[in-house]
PDB file of C-alpha atoms and ligand atoms in Angstrom:
ATOM      1  CA  UNK A   5       0.000   0.000   0.000  1.00  0.00           C
ATOM      2  CA  UNK A   6       1.217   3.429  -0.843  1.00  0.00           C
ATOM      3  CA  UNK A   7      -0.108   6.106   1.384  1.00  0.00           C
ATOM      4  CA  UNK A   8      -1.428   9.026  -0.582  1.00  0.00           C
ATOM      5  CA  UNK A   9      -3.716  11.666   0.832  1.00  0.00           C
ATOM      6  CA  UNK A  10      -7.057  11.937  -0.880  1.00  0.00           C
ATOM      7  CA  UNK A  11      -6.325  15.506  -1.807  1.00  0.00           C
ATOM      8  CA  UNK A  12      -3.454  14.370  -3.972  1.00  0.00           C
ATOM      9  CA  UNK A  13      -5.548  11.614  -5.562  1.00  0.00           C
ATOM     10  CA  UNK A  14      -8.173  14.142  -6.483  1.00  0.00           C
ATOM     11  CA  UNK A  15      -5.691  16.546  -7.971  1.00  0.00           C
ATOM     12  CA  UNK A  16      -3.936  13.780  -9.915  1.00  0.00           C
ATOM     13  CA  UNK A  17      -7.245  12.563 -11.327  1.00  0.00           C
ATOM     14  CA  UNK A  18      -8.114  16.068 -12.467  1.00  0.00           C
ATOM     15  CA  UNK A  19      -4.765  16.338 -14.225  1.00  0.00           C
ATOM     16  CA  UNK A  20      -5.238  12.946 -15.889  1.00  0.00           C
ATOM     17  CA  UNK A  21      -8.725  13.955 -17.054  1.00  0.00           C
ATOM     18  CA  UNK A  22      -7.358  17.169 -18.492  1.00  0.00           C
ATOM     19  CA  UNK A  23      -4.617  15.401 -20.405  1.00  0.00           C
ATOM     20  CA  UNK A  24      -7.022  12.780 -21.699  1.00  0.00           C
ATOM     21  CA  UNK A  25      -9.242  15.532 -22.963  1.00  0.00           C
ATOM     22  CA  UNK A  26      -6.413  17.347 -24.739  1.00  0.00           C
ATOM     23  CA  UNK A  27      -4.303  14.480 -26.057  1.00  0.00           C
ATOM     24  CA  UNK A  28      -6.640  13.212 -28.841  1.00  0.00           C
ATOM     25  CA  UNK A  29      -6.558  16.577 -30.615  1.00  0.00           C
ATOM     26  CA  UNK A  30      -2.761  16.582 -30.391  1.00  0.00           C
ATOM     27  CA  UNK A  31      -2.558  13.057 -31.799  1.00  0.00           C
ATOM     28  CA  UNK A  32      -4.947  13.913 -34.581  1.00  0.00           C
ATOM     29  CA  UNK A  33      -3.166  17.121 -35.526  1.00  0.00           C
ATOM     30  CA  UNK A  34       0.279  15.552 -35.823  1.00  0.00           C
ATOM     31  CA  UNK A  35      -0.873  12.033 -36.636  1.00  0.00           C
ATOM     32  CA  UNK A  36       1.609  10.818 -34.025  1.00  0.00           C
ATOM     33  CA  UNK A  37       0.250   7.266 -33.934  1.00  0.00           C
ATOM     34  CA  UNK A  38       1.111   6.658 -37.571  1.00  0.00           C
ATOM     35  CA  UNK A  39       4.890   6.679 -37.493  1.00  0.00           C
ATOM     36  CA  UNK A  40       6.835   3.429 -37.507  1.00  0.00           C
ATOM     37  CA  UNK A  41       9.731   4.497 -35.294  1.00  0.00           C
ATOM     38  CA  UNK A  42      10.941   7.057 -32.838  1.00  0.00           C
ATOM     39  CA  UNK A  43      14.284   8.461 -31.869  1.00  0.00           C
ATOM     40  CA  UNK A  44      15.059  10.954 -29.160  1.00  0.00           C
ATOM     41  CA  UNK A  45      18.216  12.963 -28.748  1.00  0.00           C
ATOM     42  CA  UNK A  46      19.073  13.983 -25.194  1.00  0.00           C
ATOM     43  CA  UNK A  47      21.596  16.567 -26.363  1.00  0.00           C
ATOM     44  CA  UNK A  48      19.171  18.625 -28.401  1.00  0.00           C
ATOM     45  CA  UNK A  49      16.142  17.445 -26.417  1.00  0.00           C
ATOM     46  CA  UNK A  50      14.313  16.593 -29.593  1.00  0.00           C
ATOM     47  CA  UNK A  51      12.046  13.702 -30.469  1.00  0.00           C
ATOM     48  CA  UNK A  52      11.872  12.424 -34.031  1.00  0.00           C
ATOM     49  CA  UNK A  53       8.982  10.269 -35.197  1.00  0.00           C
ATOM     50  CA  UNK A  54       9.557   8.703 -38.586  1.00  0.00           C
ATOM     51  CA  UNK A  55       8.541   6.195 -41.208  1.00  0.00           C
ATOM     52  CA  UNK A  56      10.111   5.472 -44.588  1.00  0.00           C
ATOM     53  CA  UNK A  57       8.294   8.318 -46.258  1.00  0.00           C
ATOM     54  CA  UNK A  58       7.766  10.884 -43.512  1.00  0.00           C
ATOM     55  CA  UNK A  59       9.148  12.372 -40.348  1.00  0.00           C
ATOM     56  CA  UNK A  60       8.255  14.920 -37.721  1.00  0.00           C
ATOM     57  CA  UNK A  61      10.322  16.605 -34.977  1.00  0.00           C
ATOM     58  CA  UNK A  62       9.355  17.953 -31.576  1.00  0.00           C
ATOM     59  CA  UNK A  63      11.214  19.697 -28.802  1.00  0.00           C
ATOM     60  CA  UNK A  64      10.631  18.057 -25.485  1.00  0.00           C
ATOM     61  CA  UNK A  65      10.970  18.479 -21.744  1.00  0.00           C
ATOM     62  CA  UNK A  66      11.827  15.162 -20.079  1.00  0.00           C
ATOM     63  CA  UNK A  67       9.277  14.485 -17.326  1.00  0.00           C
ATOM     64  CA  UNK A  68      10.710  11.341 -15.808  1.00  0.00           C
ATOM     65  CA  UNK A  69      11.160   7.622 -16.161  1.00  0.00           C
ATOM     66  CA  UNK A  70       9.337   4.591 -14.838  1.00  0.00           C
ATOM     67  CA  UNK A  71      11.316   1.432 -14.254  1.00  0.00           C
ATOM     68  CA  UNK A  72       9.377  -1.741 -15.009  1.00  0.00           C
ATOM     69  CA  UNK A  73      12.027  -3.677 -13.085  1.00  0.00           C
ATOM     70  CA  UNK A  74      11.717  -1.886  -9.784  1.00  0.00           C
ATOM     71  CA  UNK A  75       8.277  -0.298 -10.293  1.00  0.00           C
ATOM     72  CA  UNK A  76       9.643   3.087  -9.381  1.00  0.00           C
ATOM     73  CA  UNK A  77       9.106   6.500 -10.867  1.00  0.00           C
ATOM     74  CA  UNK A  78      11.948   9.006 -11.024  1.00  0.00           C
ATOM     75  CA  UNK A  79      11.427  12.685 -11.823  1.00  0.00           C
ATOM     76  CA  UNK A  80      13.681  14.036 -14.543  1.00  0.00           C
ATOM     77  CA  UNK A  81      15.186  16.688 -12.242  1.00  0.00           C
ATOM     78  CA  UNK A  82      16.590  13.909 -10.077  1.00  0.00           C
ATOM     79  CA  UNK A  83      18.183  12.024 -12.949  1.00  0.00           C
ATOM     80  CA  UNK A  84      21.883  12.751 -12.692  1.00  0.00           C
ATOM     81  CA  UNK A  85      22.750  10.613 -15.698  1.00  0.00           C
ATOM     82  CA  UNK A  86      20.808  12.692 -18.164  1.00  0.00           C
ATOM     83  CA  UNK A  87      22.426  15.604 -19.995  1.00  0.00           C
ATOM     84  CA  UNK A  88      19.049  17.138 -20.724  1.00  0.00           C
ATOM     85  CA  UNK A  89      19.102  20.683 -19.425  1.00  0.00           C
ATOM     86  CA  UNK A  90      15.373  21.167 -19.761  1.00  0.00           C
ATOM     87  CA  UNK A  91      14.863  18.519 -17.072  1.00  0.00           C
ATOM     88  CA  UNK A  92      15.189  21.303 -14.523  1.00  0.00           C
ATOM     89  CA  UNK A  93      11.863  22.665 -15.737  1.00  0.00           C
ATOM     90  CA  UNK A  94      10.275  19.810 -13.785  1.00  0.00           C
ATOM     91  CA  UNK A  95      11.427  21.502 -10.590  1.00  0.00           C
ATOM     92  CA  UNK A  96       8.282  23.538 -11.066  1.00  0.00           C
ATOM     93  CA  UNK A  97       6.342  20.367 -10.278  1.00  0.00           C
ATOM     94  CA  UNK A  98       8.423  19.885  -7.146  1.00  0.00           C
ATOM     95  CA  UNK A  99       7.771  23.464  -6.034  1.00  0.00           C
ATOM     96  CA  UNK A 100       4.071  22.941  -6.539  1.00  0.00           C
ATOM     97  CA  UNK A 101       4.269  19.738  -4.506  1.00  0.00           C
ATOM     98  CA  UNK A 102       6.052  21.535  -1.684  1.00  0.00           C
ATOM     99  CA  UNK A 103       3.321  24.129  -1.535  1.00  0.00           C
ATOM    100  CA  UNK A 104       0.551  21.541  -1.544  1.00  0.00           C
ATOM    101  CA  UNK A 105       2.385  18.982   0.540  1.00  0.00           C
ATOM    102  CA  UNK A 106       2.136  16.303  -2.176  1.00  0.00           C
ATOM    103  CA  UNK A 107       4.927  13.841  -1.417  1.00  0.00           C
ATOM    104  CA  UNK A 108       4.895  12.218  -4.837  1.00  0.00           C
ATOM    105  CA  UNK A 109       5.804  15.529  -6.388  1.00  0.00           C
ATOM    106  CA  UNK A 110       8.627  16.326  -4.009  1.00  0.00           C
ATOM    107  CA  UNK A 111      10.319  12.924  -3.676  1.00  0.00           C
ATOM    108  CA  UNK A 112      12.968  12.175  -6.294  1.00  0.00           C
ATOM    109  CA  UNK A 113      11.483   8.711  -6.705  1.00  0.00           C
ATOM    110  CA  UNK A 114       8.615   6.685  -5.369  1.00  0.00           C
ATOM    111  CA  UNK A 115       6.987   3.295  -5.875  1.00  0.00           C
ATOM    112  CA  UNK A 116       4.163   3.153  -8.351  1.00  0.00           C
ATOM    113  CA  UNK A 117       2.150   1.035 -10.725  1.00  0.00           C
ATOM    114  CA  UNK A 118       1.378   0.965 -14.435  1.00  0.00           C
ATOM    115  CA  UNK A 119      -0.557   4.233 -14.179  1.00  0.00           C
ATOM    116  CA  UNK A 120       2.183   6.192 -12.415  1.00  0.00           C
ATOM    117  CA  UNK A 121       4.031   7.324 -15.529  1.00  0.00           C
ATOM    118  CA  UNK A 122       0.990   8.827 -17.204  1.00  0.00           C
ATOM    119  CA  UNK A 123      -0.286  10.265 -13.958  1.00  0.00           C
ATOM    120  CA  UNK A 124       3.003  12.054 -13.274  1.00  0.00           C
ATOM    121  CA  UNK A 125       3.146  13.227 -16.873  1.00  0.00           C
ATOM    122  CA  UNK A 126      -0.409  14.550 -16.697  1.00  0.00           C
ATOM    123  CA  UNK A 127       0.558  16.529 -13.606  1.00  0.00           C
ATOM    124  CA  UNK A 128       3.650  17.914 -15.342  1.00  0.00           C
ATOM    125  CA  UNK A 129       1.451  18.816 -18.312  1.00  0.00           C
ATOM    126  CA  UNK A 130      -0.921  20.638 -15.996  1.00  0.00           C
ATOM    127  CA  UNK A 131       1.845  22.577 -14.245  1.00  0.00           C
ATOM    128  CA  UNK A 132       4.378  23.162 -17.026  1.00  0.00           C
ATOM    129  CA  UNK A 133       2.192  22.949 -20.124  1.00  0.00           C
ATOM    130  CA  UNK A 134       2.991  21.812 -23.652  1.00  0.00           C
ATOM    131  CA  UNK A 135       1.276  20.810 -26.867  1.00  0.00           C
ATOM    132  CA  UNK A 136       1.082  17.129 -25.976  1.00  0.00           C
ATOM    133  CA  UNK A 137       2.853  14.206 -24.359  1.00  0.00           C
ATOM    134  CA  UNK A 138       4.662  11.109 -25.568  1.00  0.00           C
ATOM    135  CA  UNK A 139       6.095   7.958 -24.086  1.00  0.00           C
ATOM    136  CA  UNK A 140       8.788   5.613 -25.356  1.00  0.00           C
ATOM    137  CA  UNK A 141       9.749   2.260 -23.892  1.00  0.00           C
ATOM    138  CA  UNK A 142      13.246   0.822 -24.054  1.00  0.00           C
ATOM    139  CA  UNK A 143      13.847  -2.526 -22.416  1.00  0.00           C
ATOM    140  CA  UNK A 144      12.530  -2.012 -18.909  1.00  0.00           C
ATOM    141  CA  UNK A 145      12.309   1.729 -18.870  1.00  0.00           C
ATOM    142  CA  UNK A 146       9.429   3.979 -19.821  1.00  0.00           C
ATOM    143  CA  UNK A 147      10.453   7.529 -20.615  1.00  0.00           C
ATOM    144  CA  UNK A 148       7.880  10.305 -20.651  1.00  0.00           C
ATOM    145  CA  UNK A 149       8.054  13.593 -22.524  1.00  0.00           C
ATOM    146  CA  UNK A 150       6.194  16.855 -22.558  1.00  0.00           C
ATOM    147  CA  UNK A 151       6.290  18.052 -26.144  1.00  0.00           C
ATOM    148  CA  UNK A 152       6.552  21.815 -26.268  1.00  0.00           C
ATOM    149  CA  UNK A 153       6.587  22.556 -29.986  1.00  0.00           C
ATOM    150  CA  UNK A 154       6.968  21.025 -33.405  1.00  0.00           C
ATOM    151  CA  UNK A 155      10.233  22.042 -35.039  1.00  0.00           C
ATOM    152  CA  UNK A 156      11.837  21.664 -38.437  1.00  0.00           C
ATOM    153  CA  UNK A 157      14.774  19.436 -39.248  1.00  0.00           C
ATOM    154  CA  UNK A 158      16.802  22.584 -39.990  1.00  0.00           C
ATOM    155  CA  UNK A 159      16.089  23.885 -36.512  1.00  0.00           C
ATOM    156  CA  UNK A 160      17.190  20.583 -34.985  1.00  0.00           C
ATOM    157  CA  UNK A 161      20.449  20.801 -36.921  1.00  0.00           C
ATOM    158  CA  UNK A 162      20.908  24.356 -35.731  1.00  0.00           C
ATOM    159  CA  UNK A 163      20.420  23.307 -32.113  1.00  0.00           C
ATOM    160  CA  UNK A 164      22.937  20.503 -32.567  1.00  0.00           C
ATOM    161  CA  UNK A 165      25.502  22.798 -34.121  1.00  0.00           C
ATOM    162  CA  UNK A 166      25.329  24.977 -31.015  1.00  0.00           C
ATOM    163  CA  UNK A 167      26.387  22.095 -28.767  1.00  0.00           C
ATOM    164  CA  UNK A 168      29.806  21.407 -27.333  1.00  0.00           C
ATOM    165  CA  UNK A 169      31.340  18.087 -26.343  1.00  0.00           C
ATOM    166  CA  UNK A 170      32.360  18.359 -22.691  1.00  0.00           C
ATOM    167  CA  UNK A 171      34.598  15.665 -21.206  1.00  0.00           C
ATOM    168  CA  UNK A 172      32.680  15.711 -17.954  1.00  0.00           C
ATOM    169  CA  UNK A 173      29.120  16.253 -19.150  1.00  0.00           C
ATOM    170  CA  UNK A 174      28.762  15.008 -22.705  1.00  0.00           C
ATOM    171  CA  UNK A 175      27.363  16.836 -25.683  1.00  0.00           C
ATOM    172  CA  UNK A 176      25.307  19.801 -24.504  1.00  0.00           C
ATOM    173  CA  UNK A 177      24.695  23.495 -25.038  1.00  0.00           C
ATOM    174  CA  UNK A 178      27.712  25.751 -24.972  1.00  0.00           C
ATOM    175  CA  UNK A 179      28.379  28.796 -22.852  1.00  0.00           C
ATOM    176  CA  UNK A 180      31.034  31.503 -22.747  1.00  0.00           C
ATOM    177  CA  UNK A 181      33.103  32.536 -19.730  1.00  0.00           C
ATOM    178  CA  UNK A 182      36.160  34.666 -19.073  1.00  0.00           C
ATOM    179  CA  UNK A 183      39.475  32.962 -18.414  1.00  0.00           C
ATOM    180  CA  UNK A 184      39.324  33.774 -14.677  1.00  0.00           C
ATOM    181  CA  UNK A 185      36.116  31.976 -13.755  1.00  0.00           C
ATOM    182  CA  UNK A 186      36.395  28.579 -12.083  1.00  0.00           C
ATOM    183  CA  UNK A 187      34.784  26.429  -9.401  1.00  0.00           C
ATOM    184  CA  UNK A 188      37.661  26.754  -6.916  1.00  0.00           C
ATOM    185  CA  UNK A 189      37.796  30.449  -6.163  1.00  0.00           C
ATOM    186  CA  UNK A 190      35.297  33.246  -5.857  1.00  0.00           C
ATOM    187  CA  UNK A 191      35.930  35.656  -8.642  1.00  0.00           C
ATOM    188  CA  UNK A 192      32.537  37.297  -8.834  1.00  0.00           C
ATOM    189  CA  UNK A 193      30.066  36.239 -11.488  1.00  0.00           C
ATOM    190  CA  UNK A 194      28.728  38.858 -13.887  1.00  0.00           C
ATOM    191  CA  UNK A 195      26.271  37.793 -16.541  1.00  0.00           C
ATOM    192  CA  UNK A 196      25.017  39.220 -19.790  1.00  0.00           C
ATOM    193  CA  UNK A 197      21.512  38.481 -18.498  1.00  0.00           C
ATOM    194  CA  UNK A 198      19.895  36.633 -15.586  1.00  0.00           C
ATOM    195  CA  UNK A 199      20.117  32.880 -16.139  1.00  0.00           C
ATOM    196  CA  UNK A 200      18.913  29.622 -14.653  1.00  0.00           C
ATOM    197  CA  UNK A 201      19.481  25.964 -15.447  1.00  0.00           C
ATOM    198  CA  UNK A 202      17.571  24.682 -18.442  1.00  0.00           C
ATOM    199  CA  UNK A 203      16.335  28.103 -19.505  1.00  0.00           C
ATOM    200  CA  UNK A 204      15.132  28.772 -23.002  1.00  0.00           C
ATOM    201  CA  UNK A 205      17.464  31.013 -25.004  1.00  0.00           C
ATOM    202  CA  UNK A 206      16.601  33.189 -27.975  1.00  0.00           C
ATOM    203  CA  UNK A 207      18.430  32.248 -31.139  1.00  0.00           C
ATOM    204  CA  UNK A 208      21.002  35.016 -30.799  1.00  0.00           C
ATOM    205  CA  UNK A 209      21.523  34.693 -27.060  1.00  0.00           C
ATOM    206  CA  UNK A 210      24.309  32.736 -25.421  1.00  0.00           C
ATOM    207  CA  UNK A 211      25.080  32.124 -21.784  1.00  0.00           C
ATOM    208  CA  UNK A 212      27.929  34.553 -21.037  1.00  0.00           C
ATOM    209  CA  UNK A 213      29.663  35.329 -17.784  1.00  0.00           C
ATOM    210  CA  UNK A 214      32.787  37.049 -16.561  1.00  0.00           C
ATOM    211  CA  UNK A 215      34.514  37.858 -13.278  1.00  0.00           C
ATOM    212  CA  UNK A 216      34.545  41.084 -11.252  1.00  0.00           C
ATOM    213  CA  UNK A 217      37.947  42.102 -12.603  1.00  0.00           C
ATOM    214  CA  UNK A 218      36.689  41.713 -16.147  1.00  0.00           C
ATOM    215  CA  UNK A 219      33.603  43.709 -15.249  1.00  0.00           C
ATOM    216  CA  UNK A 220      35.810  46.550 -13.975  1.00  0.00           C
ATOM    217  CA  UNK A 221      37.806  46.444 -17.180  1.00  0.00           C
ATOM    218  CA  UNK A 222      34.658  46.301 -19.274  1.00  0.00           C
ATOM    219  CA  UNK A 223      33.224  49.378 -17.553  1.00  0.00           C
ATOM    220  CA  UNK A 224      36.521  51.200 -17.940  1.00  0.00           C
ATOM    221  CA  UNK A 225      36.577  50.520 -21.665  1.00  0.00           C
ATOM    222  CA  UNK A 226      32.910  51.481 -21.894  1.00  0.00           C
ATOM    223  CA  UNK A 227      31.717  48.023 -22.951  1.00  0.00           C
ATOM    224  CA  UNK A 228      33.571  45.171 -24.593  1.00  0.00           C
ATOM    225  CA  UNK A 229      36.379  46.259 -26.907  1.00  0.00           C
ATOM    226  CA  UNK A 230      39.670  44.720 -27.999  1.00  0.00           C
ATOM    227  CA  UNK A 231      41.405  45.667 -24.767  1.00  0.00           C
ATOM    228  CA  UNK A 232      38.795  44.247 -22.384  1.00  0.00           C
ATOM    229  CA  UNK A 233      38.277  41.187 -24.604  1.00  0.00           C
ATOM    230  CA  UNK A 234      42.018  40.559 -24.530  1.00  0.00           C
ATOM    231  CA  UNK A 235      41.901  40.760 -20.733  1.00  0.00           C
ATOM    232  CA  UNK A 236      38.920  38.400 -20.467  1.00  0.00           C
ATOM    233  CA  UNK A 237      40.142  35.826 -23.023  1.00  0.00           C
ATOM    234  CA  UNK A 238      36.646  34.392 -23.311  1.00  0.00           C
ATOM    235  CA  UNK A 239      36.550  30.613 -23.586  1.00  0.00           C
ATOM    236  CA  UNK A 240      33.952  27.954 -24.273  1.00  0.00           C
ATOM    237  CA  UNK A 241      32.523  25.664 -21.623  1.00  0.00           C
ATOM    238  CA  UNK A 242      29.456  23.474 -21.524  1.00  0.00           C
ATOM    239  CA  UNK A 243      26.214  24.674 -19.949  1.00  0.00           C
ATOM    240  CA  UNK A 244      26.546  22.418 -16.922  1.00  0.00           C
ATOM    241  CA  UNK A 245      30.092  23.580 -16.241  1.00  0.00           C
ATOM    242  CA  UNK A 246      28.755  27.134 -16.521  1.00  0.00           C
ATOM    243  CA  UNK A 247      26.146  26.588 -13.823  1.00  0.00           C
ATOM    244  CA  UNK A 248      28.557  24.679 -11.595  1.00  0.00           C
ATOM    245  CA  UNK A 249      30.854  27.690 -11.714  1.00  0.00           C
ATOM    246  CA  UNK A 250      27.963  30.063 -11.165  1.00  0.00           C
ATOM    247  CA  UNK A 251      26.639  28.146  -8.173  1.00  0.00           C
ATOM    248  CA  UNK A 252      30.053  27.761  -6.556  1.00  0.00           C
ATOM    249  CA  UNK A 253      30.571  31.500  -6.937  1.00  0.00           C
ATOM    250  CA  UNK A 254      27.245  32.326  -5.363  1.00  0.00           C
ATOM    251  CA  UNK A 255      27.472  29.688  -2.653  1.00  0.00           C
ATOM    252  CA  UNK A 256      28.418  31.443   0.593  1.00  0.00           C
ATOM    253  CA  UNK A 257      29.878  28.279   2.127  1.00  0.00           C
ATOM    254  CA  UNK A 258      32.428  27.832  -0.601  1.00  0.00           C
ATOM    255  CA  UNK A 259      35.109  30.382   0.153  1.00  0.00           C
ATOM    256  CA  UNK A 260      38.580  30.718  -1.163  1.00  0.00           C
ATOM    257  CA  UNK A 261      40.413  30.365   2.130  1.00  0.00           C
ATOM    258  CA  UNK A 262      38.874  26.970   2.853  1.00  0.00           C
ATOM    259  CA  UNK A 263      41.239  25.629   0.245  1.00  0.00           C
ATOM    260  CA  UNK A 264      44.870  25.046   1.045  1.00  0.00           C
TER     261      UNK A 264
HETATM  262 ZN1   ZN B 211      37.626  37.593 -15.847  1.00  0.00          ZN
HETATM  263 ZN1   ZN B 212      30.830  20.458 -18.745  1.00  0.00          ZN
END
């Protein structure tokens, strides 16, 4: 027996009803049931449905996975193996769960049954939104997606070309930082714009950050010019490295003099 307060049951049922009401129109519009195969790419967070004579692409947010071996659900935000940056969007579900005191939404994983995957996905759909949902099954793992938009093959290629291969984190979105930023010392962390993990970026926007010294230089030269750029020696890192550096710089416990 899994203990779940009635309140949660009621909410979950409402979310399932809502998804069931919306999903047929999505399926009909994109004819998603009539493709022979699927392929998803964690790096670009895109799902491709295809047959010999046709194909369609979607961007997705990973919701979570259900293991048929252990009968456990795991929210995407808790999945440390995945390189998908949009998984952090599911933290919105966790926040909602914290407010409402719904344990299933706040626990990284919990025991479930054959309905758990769709139920969790319906809740994510209710809280995060999307144009539809999709599930794929590989061996003993069900993986659930929120589909946010249909995109063209060209757009998928463009997303892929903007990725970098990081030794630590795999192939993911790239970011730019000055030569002084690192996870060991606090250098200050100035950004081109406010950022958070998994955020959507406009086509011309990149994650960009620099240290306090670079910021001083930049202000002195009245914006970036050859001199301040030379000082900053901007380099490429992956998105996850970027946020690790950001968080270690903002973390008050991690101070320079703790290191010897
Ligand atoms: Zn710098
Ligand atoms: Zn990295």
